[in-house]
């Protein structure tokens, strides 16, 4: 049994300790906002926060997440009013196909929580997620817009 | 006003009230046939035609637009809504846009015929065409795909606009009848018909019942461009908010009762078959595993969690049968292409007399170019969920043509179409991978596997391909070798242009130079090779845009001319290409020499899918020789712009998509299979190496062009043309090896 705290709720699930967090979140807990893209921590579609750090959940075993505060995209989307980051994402019409965007937002949120006024270089270093549609210009603009309000 | 168009308008009362409108474009059947034939015809002057669709006006004055195009990030649903809102003269807030279900009822003649025969008399001139016309719609809907950058310019501009204008006319006529006034004395705004003299008003919702009993007009008036309030506005896309909040449902998010998970592994060389699975006993003992299967193009495991299924399929041991394809490699395929180009050639395009011109041209320039196979690598890997419910087989997946996918699922399962329900989802990227037609192979192989696994296991199955399976089981963008030769006059301008490339193109326009050259010959040789191929965003233009725009640049350099000026000299001053080039040169503050920081600019222009895009890329090389693309400017002439924000997003996105391919993209073939497996060896541009992109939509009242694909072709030549100023010219892609 593995005990996970996800978005402030505790869950006990019967999975192997080495199961990647991604698959426990998506298919054991039904939190499907976090996406599968590559399985080898290359694309970032599966980015979630573990104790405030952005991690790639496809390559992060559940055992390593036990006892930690796991936050998924659902923690942003649940509120009645859009999160400031999501407001900026809508304003700049960031998503195209949208598939990478939950991971993109979680990576951006981790950056902005640690750096309220990131430079272009800070953004380049922190944001290593792949967007196949090429929404990068809009991602950069939305991060700058949201900076300071997070 | 004043534009009139004759079309086959279908109208009538909706079930539950309201007015239904549709249009069958005459000649629409063209699109159902072989894409090559279709495009050859359109090349010779006849225009592609429209699709059928449905607009419904509810008694609450809401306009429901059923859009037959699925959503993969291109945003065309919003643009289609804008066209309809404009021509129907309703406010944007009244629009509700829905995806048309993959139901034959929306397409099939049998369902439409009584509707038309009983409730609306067909216009006399169309009487004889109804049987055929309706069945054409049926054909079209089943094969209809979201692809070829056709939604706005085909479905929207040719069909939906007419349906909306006809709807407005019928609603006005209904009001005129009720008030016994001349229809000319009425006006519309915000979904309300008003009689100005008396001040009487009535909403569309209150008029639909009467309007639905009227015959559809055979001729309709369209608004004049100066009257537009919604077309041309950067209206926020309808799909954005749900995607930001991750409420959009992709195929991979399927959740059905008692669902099991399937993972699939590729079995090596293309075309090879499984001989035996050697350790299934062992695999079946693994936790959660319920079945091991040998299926079309793979081996599969079904388990109670996708990770367990994937771990198990990776541990499967199997042997494959012998196959000639195992000897195939990139090198052997390229050698075969080179040999074919030295053999008998077919002429695709010819003017003047290249042979004669060759004899007395002074300075000759020769170049050989090469582009490799490319995978689509959509962010959401191929997946489908198949289950039984209420006596029918249900399929949930993201697909560019849902009805065709439904037919495919029915065929694989040996079921009647009526016994299959398809639930189309938002797609995590398409780029041509999720269409129903390929160049050599059926791209719906993933759907076939999912249906097979559901049938063989007897379970509700969600099959998800690993990235590795997805990368190695694609319908690839074809690898192409091309050879060019040109002769220059004393003034440096080309006297002849002679090119040969491997493989007939889908579009004859792609390999033909847009420049005014007296003697031109474009030839090709060869048949598709063993690697499965399909449509990849921008299709032939992704290869031939690179070849043609690189070679013209080489000619400019050979003539010691500024490549921008050289191109402009060879283009009509009022041509779309010249217009876009002048605009992009101004945006970029064009310079033909590298600056003091070692940054050089390259230019290119490609007309594809009815739209012209000119680009300038500013590029440098770092100390280790690695290219860095700093900025890209793009000028887009797409005719009338429906939604400028969507156009900018699509073109900027296309530039990043094309840049990934230009810099890093290749699928090498070894042992008859693709070597690359995931994003570590099939690299993508990320934010740190993504250039700043500036897109300008040129104001134009010209015919509407496509947008989804047109940003891709010019970027590779623009970057390589810039690099040529900094060292050696890149004639082979990718640039970084």
GROMACS .gro file of N, CA, C and O in nm, chain B residues 70-72 99 248-254 380 383 395-400 402 422-428 434:
model
  112
  220UNK      N    1  -1.298   1.812  -3.679
  220UNK     CA    2  -1.255   1.786  -3.542
  220UNK      C    3  -1.142   1.881  -3.504
  220UNK      O    4  -1.080   1.943  -3.588
  221UNK      N    5  -1.118   1.890  -3.375
  221UNK     CA    6  -1.028   1.993  -3.321
  221UNK      C    7  -0.894   1.930  -3.282
  221UNK      O    8  -0.888   1.838  -3.202
  222UNK      N    9  -0.788   1.983  -3.343
  222UNK     CA   10  -0.654   1.935  -3.308
  222UNK      C   11  -0.560   2.051  -3.281
  222UNK      O   12  -0.440   2.039  -3.291
  249UNK      N   13  -1.944   1.970  -3.223
  249UNK     CA   14  -1.885   1.878  -3.320
  249UNK      C   15  -1.996   1.788  -3.374
  249UNK      O   16  -2.069   1.726  -3.297
  398UNK      N   17  -1.093   1.963  -2.138
  398UNK     CA   18  -1.106   1.899  -2.269
  398UNK      C   19  -1.074   1.751  -2.254
  398UNK      O   20  -0.982   1.714  -2.182
  399UNK      N   21  -1.152   1.667  -2.321
  399UNK     CA   22  -1.132   1.522  -2.312
  399UNK      C   23  -1.062   1.474  -2.439
  399UNK      O   24  -1.114   1.489  -2.549
  400UNK      N   25  -0.945   1.418  -2.420
  400UNK     CA   26  -0.870   1.357  -2.530
  400UNK      C   27  -0.901   1.208  -2.531
  400UNK      O   28  -0.949   1.152  -2.432
  401UNK      N   29  -0.867   1.142  -2.639
  401UNK     CA   30  -0.890   0.998  -2.647
  401UNK      C   31  -0.829   0.924  -2.530
  401UNK      O   32  -0.890   0.835  -2.470
  402UNK      N   33  -0.709   0.964  -2.492
  402UNK     CA   34  -0.633   0.895  -2.388
  402UNK      C   35  -0.699   0.909  -2.250
  402UNK      O   36  -0.666   0.836  -2.157
  403UNK      N   37  -0.793   1.004  -2.239
  403UNK     CA   38  -0.860   1.026  -2.111
  403UNK      C   39  -0.986   0.940  -2.094
  403UNK      O   40  -1.060   0.957  -1.997
  404UNK      N   41  -1.009   0.850  -2.186
  404UNK     CA   42  -1.129   0.765  -2.179
  404UNK      C   43  -1.138   0.694  -2.045
  404UNK      O   44  -1.037   0.654  -1.986
  530UNK      N   45   0.011   1.365  -2.799
  530UNK     CA   46  -0.071   1.253  -2.750
  530UNK      C   47  -0.045   1.134  -2.842
  530UNK      O   48  -0.080   1.138  -2.960
  533UNK      N   49  -0.394   0.627  -2.960
  533UNK     CA   50  -0.467   0.548  -2.861
  533UNK      C   51  -0.612   0.538  -2.901
  533UNK      O   52  -0.663   0.623  -2.976
  545UNK      N   53  -1.636   0.320  -2.962
  545UNK     CA   54  -1.494   0.354  -2.979
  545UNK      C   55  -1.476   0.500  -2.940
  545UNK      O   56  -1.549   0.586  -2.988
  546UNK      N   57  -1.380   0.527  -2.855
  546UNK     CA   58  -1.346   0.665  -2.821
  546UNK      C   59  -1.203   0.692  -2.864
  546UNK      O   60  -1.110   0.620  -2.826
  547UNK      N   61  -1.184   0.795  -2.945
  547UNK     CA   62  -1.049   0.829  -2.990
  547UNK      C   63  -1.050   0.968  -3.053
  547UNK      O   64  -1.154   1.022  -3.085
  548UNK      N   65  -0.932   1.021  -3.071
  548UNK     CA   66  -0.916   1.147  -3.143
  548UNK      C   67  -0.879   1.114  -3.286
  548UNK      O   68  -0.783   1.041  -3.310
  549UNK      N   69  -0.955   1.167  -3.381
  549UNK     CA   70  -0.933   1.127  -3.520
  549UNK      C   71  -0.972   1.243  -3.613
  549UNK      O   72  -1.065   1.317  -3.583
  550UNK      N   73  -0.899   1.258  -3.722
  550UNK     CA   74  -0.924   1.369  -3.812
  550UNK      C   75  -1.046   1.346  -3.901
  550UNK      O   76  -1.097   1.440  -3.960
  552UNK      N   77  -1.384   1.129  -3.830
  552UNK     CA   78  -1.453   1.034  -3.742
  552UNK      C   79  -1.536   0.928  -3.814
  552UNK      O   80  -1.535   0.812  -3.774
  572UNK      N   81  -1.901   0.586  -3.258
  572UNK     CA   82  -1.770   0.648  -3.242
  572UNK      C   83  -1.783   0.778  -3.166
  572UNK      O   84  -1.867   0.861  -3.199
  573UNK      N   85  -1.700   0.794  -3.064
  573UNK     CA   86  -1.699   0.916  -2.983
  573UNK      C   87  -1.571   0.994  -3.015
  573UNK      O   88  -1.465   0.962  -2.960
  574UNK      N   89  -1.580   1.092  -3.106
  574UNK     CA   90  -1.457   1.164  -3.140
  574UNK      C   91  -1.417   1.261  -3.030
  574UNK      O   92  -1.502   1.325  -2.969
  575UNK      N   93  -1.287   1.270  -3.004
  575UNK     CA   94  -1.236   1.353  -2.896
  575UNK      C   95  -1.146   1.463  -2.950
  575UNK      O   96  -1.099   1.457  -3.063
  576UNK      N   97  -1.119   1.560  -2.865
  576UNK     CA   98  -1.014   1.657  -2.892
  576UNK      C   99  -0.885   1.578  -2.916
  576UNK      O  100  -0.859   1.480  -2.848
  577UNK      N  101  -0.807   1.624  -3.013
  577UNK     CA  102  -0.683   1.552  -3.046
  577UNK      C  103  -0.561   1.623  -2.990
  577UNK      O  104  -0.549   1.745  -3.006
  578UNK      N  105  -0.473   1.546  -2.929
  578UNK     CA  106  -0.346   1.601  -2.883
  578UNK      C  107  -0.247   1.605  -2.998
  578UNK      O  108  -0.146   1.536  -3.000
  584UNK      N  109  -0.356   1.152  -3.777
  584UNK     CA  110  -0.486   1.099  -3.736
  584UNK      C  111  -0.588   1.106  -3.850
  584UNK      O  112  -0.709   1.108  -3.826
   0.00000   0.00000   0.00000
